[in-house]
Amino acid sequence: MSAAVLHTAAELRSAEDGSRRAVVMTMGALHDGHAELVRAARREVGPDGTVIVTVFVNPTQFAAGEDFSRYPRTLDDDVRLADHAGADIVFAPDAVEVYGPAEGFRPDSVTVDPGPLGDILEGASRPGHFRGVLSVVLALMGMTRPEVAMFGEKDYQQLVLVRRMVDDLRVGVRIVGVPTVREDDGFARSSRNRYLSEEERATASAVPRALAAV
């Protein structure tokens, strides 16, 4: 593998070489959809730029009873896929590196309020989810210091909220949306697809067919 695996913000700072940086933020369990984000990042910064893939299962965007503990953690496979897709660095911090000793939000933590848009659609069924998402995205931007960040259009509400945050807080990072990568039957590729049984997977494939019909 030629992609460097780094774990701290200090290591990232030491790796800075003045080239343009693009970042792809993930929670790991990478698949072809993530690979397309990496390829898009490479196109953005060119052969002399630096493409960083972050791998961090963010505890603050999971509610009680969700799948944080069983979310797939496959760092070795993730590094191989990221490297093959053209990444230069895989940044895999732990929760202490991102949040400090509390490994998550403290009662006095500074966090990012997503506003009313974060309380509808997915946000309505997952209270606090987008607060966790935006807070970690901002933290990872601070550590990776990119010029451009790639986000998949599959998580469209997330993409809209990240763009709003970057604009409203004057973060100075350009956000690029990348089209959803789909299976042959139109089902969007996702790290959580592995949770589905064959029967559930067959049922789920009706969703993109229904949307296409509409």
Tab-separated table of C-alpha atoms in Angstrom:
chain	number	residue	atom	x	y	z
A	1	MET	CA	0.000	0.000	0.000
A	2	SER	CA	1.270	3.458	-0.840
A	3	ALA	CA	-1.380	5.488	1.021
A	4	ALA	CA	-0.038	6.692	4.362
A	5	VAL	CA	-2.148	5.835	7.401
A	6	LEU	CA	-2.152	8.666	9.947
A	7	HIS	CA	-3.934	8.904	13.280
A	8	THR	CA	-3.357	12.414	14.668
A	9	ALA	CA	-3.771	16.007	13.576
A	10	ALA	CA	-0.079	16.539	14.308
A	11	GLU	CA	0.825	13.838	11.785
A	12	LEU	CA	-1.429	15.521	9.226
A	13	ARG	CA	0.272	18.864	9.783
A	14	SER	CA	3.667	17.217	9.333
A	15	ALA	CA	2.482	15.746	6.032
A	16	GLU	CA	1.533	19.135	4.564
A	17	ASP	CA	3.606	19.893	1.472
A	18	GLY	CA	1.860	22.941	0.038
A	19	SER	CA	-0.181	20.976	-2.485
A	20	ARG	CA	-3.928	21.354	-2.929
A	21	ARG	CA	-5.847	19.117	-0.539
A	22	ALA	CA	-9.158	17.350	-1.064
A	23	VAL	CA	-10.883	15.330	1.632
A	24	VAL	CA	-13.393	12.485	1.516
A	25	MET	CA	-15.020	11.951	4.920
A	26	THR	CA	-16.244	8.433	5.701
A	27	MET	CA	-17.127	6.160	8.589
A	28	GLY	CA	-15.234	3.322	6.935
A	29	ALA	CA	-16.604	0.055	5.529
A	30	LEU	CA	-15.707	1.536	2.166
A	31	HIS	CA	-17.333	0.433	-1.093
A	32	ASP	CA	-17.402	1.519	-4.741
A	33	GLY	CA	-19.410	4.610	-3.866
A	34	HIS	CA	-16.584	5.808	-1.645
A	35	ALA	CA	-14.067	4.905	-4.339
A	36	GLU	CA	-15.902	7.211	-6.744
A	37	LEU	CA	-15.646	10.025	-4.188
A	38	VAL	CA	-11.890	9.432	-4.007
A	39	ARG	CA	-11.596	9.439	-7.803
A	40	ALA	CA	-13.604	12.674	-7.947
A	41	ALA	CA	-11.291	14.191	-5.328
A	42	ARG	CA	-8.281	13.245	-7.431
A	43	ARG	CA	-9.822	14.933	-10.451
A	44	GLU	CA	-10.335	18.072	-8.372
A	45	VAL	CA	-6.742	18.418	-7.146
A	46	GLY	CA	-4.915	16.751	-10.029
A	47	PRO	CA	-1.971	14.363	-9.916
A	48	ASP	CA	0.123	16.703	-7.773
A	49	GLY	CA	-2.549	17.316	-5.158
A	50	THR	CA	-3.189	15.426	-1.929
A	51	VAL	CA	-6.318	13.319	-1.419
A	52	ILE	CA	-7.195	12.473	2.184
A	53	VAL	CA	-9.790	9.880	3.173
A	54	THR	CA	-10.963	10.110	6.772
A	55	VAL	CA	-12.193	6.952	8.504
A	56	PHE	CA	-13.966	7.693	11.761
A	57	VAL	CA	-17.098	6.096	13.201
A	58	ASN	CA	-18.471	9.207	14.848
A	59	PRO	CA	-20.204	8.413	18.162
A	60	THR	CA	-22.050	11.718	18.384
A	61	GLN	CA	-24.247	11.111	15.341
A	62	PHE	CA	-25.668	7.845	16.716
A	63	ALA	CA	-28.666	7.889	19.034
A	64	ALA	CA	-29.178	5.402	21.837
A	65	GLY	CA	-30.160	2.030	20.411
A	66	GLU	CA	-28.646	2.678	16.984
A	67	ASP	CA	-25.853	0.606	15.465
A	68	PHE	CA	-22.737	2.392	16.731
A	69	SER	CA	-21.323	-0.680	18.490
A	70	ARG	CA	-21.867	-2.992	15.524
A	71	TYR	CA	-21.091	-0.561	12.719
A	72	PRO	CA	-18.511	-2.376	10.548
A	73	ARG	CA	-14.904	-1.425	11.225
A	74	THR	CA	-12.660	-2.680	8.416
A	75	LEU	CA	-9.666	-0.347	8.396
A	76	ASP	CA	-7.240	-2.645	6.553
A	77	ASP	CA	-9.740	-3.195	3.741
A	78	ASP	CA	-10.574	0.516	3.745
A	79	VAL	CA	-6.928	1.461	3.285
A	80	ARG	CA	-6.601	-0.943	0.363
A	81	LEU	CA	-9.680	0.444	-1.379
A	82	ALA	CA	-8.703	4.072	-0.747
A	83	ASP	CA	-5.196	3.436	-2.002
A	84	HIS	CA	-6.448	1.699	-5.141
A	85	ALA	CA	-8.848	4.571	-5.837
A	86	GLY	CA	-6.037	7.129	-5.614
A	87	ALA	CA	-5.875	8.405	-2.038
A	88	ASP	CA	-2.584	9.639	-0.625
A	89	ILE	CA	-3.526	9.603	3.063
A	90	VAL	CA	-6.013	7.679	5.171
A	91	PHE	CA	-6.665	9.615	8.367
A	92	ALA	CA	-8.057	7.282	11.041
A	93	PRO	CA	-8.258	9.158	14.362
A	94	ASP	CA	-9.817	7.762	17.513
A	95	ALA	CA	-12.556	9.529	19.479
A	96	VAL	CA	-10.047	11.037	21.926
A	97	GLU	CA	-8.177	12.677	19.044
A	98	VAL	CA	-11.396	14.184	17.697
A	99	TYR	CA	-13.268	15.040	20.904
A	100	GLY	CA	-10.727	14.929	23.690
A	101	PRO	CA	-10.799	12.740	26.805
A	102	ALA	CA	-14.608	12.700	26.918
A	103	GLU	CA	-14.668	10.861	23.549
A	104	GLY	CA	-17.852	12.735	22.646
A	105	PHE	CA	-19.885	15.815	23.444
A	106	ARG	CA	-19.557	17.101	27.015
A	107	PRO	CA	-22.363	19.154	28.587
A	108	ASP	CA	-20.300	22.275	27.870
A	109	SER	CA	-19.173	21.261	24.358
A	110	VAL	CA	-19.305	23.740	21.502
A	111	THR	CA	-21.355	22.072	18.751
A	112	VAL	CA	-22.913	23.043	15.435
A	113	ASP	CA	-26.679	23.601	15.467
A	114	PRO	CA	-28.041	22.531	12.052
A	115	GLY	CA	-31.059	24.820	12.364
A	116	PRO	CA	-34.614	23.940	11.287
A	117	LEU	CA	-33.424	21.943	8.273
A	118	GLY	CA	-31.819	19.477	10.655
A	119	ASP	CA	-35.132	18.712	12.347
A	120	ILE	CA	-37.059	17.446	9.306
A	121	LEU	CA	-36.885	14.285	7.165
A	122	GLU	CA	-34.094	12.103	8.602
A	123	GLY	CA	-33.546	14.630	11.365
A	124	ALA	CA	-37.098	14.161	12.605
A	125	SER	CA	-36.565	10.466	13.258
A	126	ARG	CA	-32.979	10.848	14.491
A	127	PRO	CA	-32.910	13.802	16.904
A	128	GLY	CA	-29.411	15.212	17.292
A	129	HIS	CA	-28.044	13.258	14.328
A	130	PHE	CA	-27.144	16.241	12.180
A	131	ARG	CA	-25.729	18.124	15.159
A	132	GLY	CA	-23.246	15.266	15.469
A	133	VAL	CA	-22.618	15.156	11.723
A	134	LEU	CA	-21.936	18.865	11.285
A	135	SER	CA	-19.820	19.083	14.424
A	136	VAL	CA	-17.549	16.247	13.336
A	137	VAL	CA	-17.361	17.501	9.745
A	138	LEU	CA	-16.212	20.900	11.005
A	139	ALA	CA	-13.676	19.276	13.350
A	140	LEU	CA	-12.287	17.057	10.581
A	141	MET	CA	-12.042	20.017	8.237
A	142	GLY	CA	-10.005	21.783	10.880
A	143	MET	CA	-7.660	18.814	11.164
A	144	THR	CA	-7.320	17.983	7.458
A	145	ARG	CA	-7.345	21.603	6.218
A	146	PRO	CA	-8.634	20.894	2.689
A	147	GLU	CA	-9.491	23.254	-0.138
A	148	VAL	CA	-12.290	21.009	-1.319
A	149	ALA	CA	-14.419	18.274	0.279
A	150	MET	CA	-16.388	15.604	-1.572
A	151	PHE	CA	-19.780	14.385	-0.331
A	152	GLY	CA	-22.086	11.841	-1.949
A	153	GLU	CA	-25.507	12.934	-3.147
A	154	LYS	CA	-26.955	9.738	-1.639
A	155	ASP	CA	-27.082	11.481	1.753
A	156	TYR	CA	-28.683	14.543	0.230
A	157	GLN	CA	-29.939	16.201	3.401
A	158	GLN	CA	-26.443	15.877	4.845
A	159	LEU	CA	-24.942	17.419	1.700
A	160	VAL	CA	-27.319	20.391	1.873
A	161	LEU	CA	-26.592	20.945	5.564
A	162	VAL	CA	-22.813	20.723	5.101
A	163	ARG	CA	-23.000	23.291	2.309
A	164	ARG	CA	-25.124	25.563	4.488
A	165	MET	CA	-22.716	25.250	7.414
A	166	VAL	CA	-19.668	25.986	5.271
A	167	ASP	CA	-21.354	29.020	3.732
A	168	ASP	CA	-22.867	30.410	6.925
A	169	LEU	CA	-19.729	29.928	9.042
A	170	ARG	CA	-17.376	31.101	6.261
A	171	VAL	CA	-15.307	27.925	6.544
A	172	GLY	CA	-13.592	28.451	3.208
A	173	VAL	CA	-13.884	24.877	1.919
A	174	ARG	CA	-15.566	24.171	-1.416
A	175	ILE	CA	-18.143	21.384	-1.188
A	176	VAL	CA	-18.595	19.132	-4.212
A	177	GLY	CA	-21.534	16.754	-4.482
A	178	VAL	CA	-20.845	13.457	-6.260
A	179	PRO	CA	-23.653	11.437	-7.891
A	180	THR	CA	-24.854	8.299	-6.116
A	181	VAL	CA	-23.240	5.024	-7.173
A	182	ARG	CA	-25.868	2.312	-7.591
A	183	GLU	CA	-26.079	-1.445	-7.955
A	184	ASP	CA	-27.264	-2.944	-11.254
A	185	ASP	CA	-30.868	-2.891	-10.001
A	186	GLY	CA	-30.656	0.796	-9.029
A	187	PHE	CA	-30.205	0.271	-5.278
A	188	ALA	CA	-27.806	2.819	-3.795
A	189	ARG	CA	-24.555	1.361	-2.489
A	190	SER	CA	-24.165	1.820	1.254
A	191	SER	CA	-22.011	0.450	4.052
A	192	ARG	CA	-25.187	-0.597	5.860
A	193	ASN	CA	-26.457	-2.728	2.969
A	194	ARG	CA	-24.588	-5.642	4.524
A	195	TYR	CA	-27.158	-5.637	7.319
A	196	LEU	CA	-29.906	-6.744	4.897
A	197	SER	CA	-30.939	-10.343	4.412
A	198	GLU	CA	-31.488	-11.581	0.850
A	199	GLU	CA	-35.225	-11.124	1.303
A	200	GLU	CA	-34.820	-7.619	2.723
A	201	ARG	CA	-32.414	-6.707	-0.066
A	202	ALA	CA	-34.920	-7.857	-2.711
A	203	THR	CA	-37.663	-5.834	-1.036
A	204	ALA	CA	-35.466	-2.751	-0.756
A	205	SER	CA	-34.707	-2.799	-4.478
A	206	ALA	CA	-38.337	-1.801	-5.055
A	207	VAL	CA	-37.549	1.675	-3.711
A	208	PRO	CA	-35.424	2.924	-6.642
A	209	ARG	CA	-37.860	1.293	-9.100
A	210	ALA	CA	-40.742	3.164	-7.474
A	211	LEU	CA	-38.838	6.442	-7.534
A	212	ALA	CA	-37.955	5.947	-11.197
A	213	ALA	CA	-41.602	5.232	-11.990
A	214	VAL	CA	-42.689	8.425	-10.226
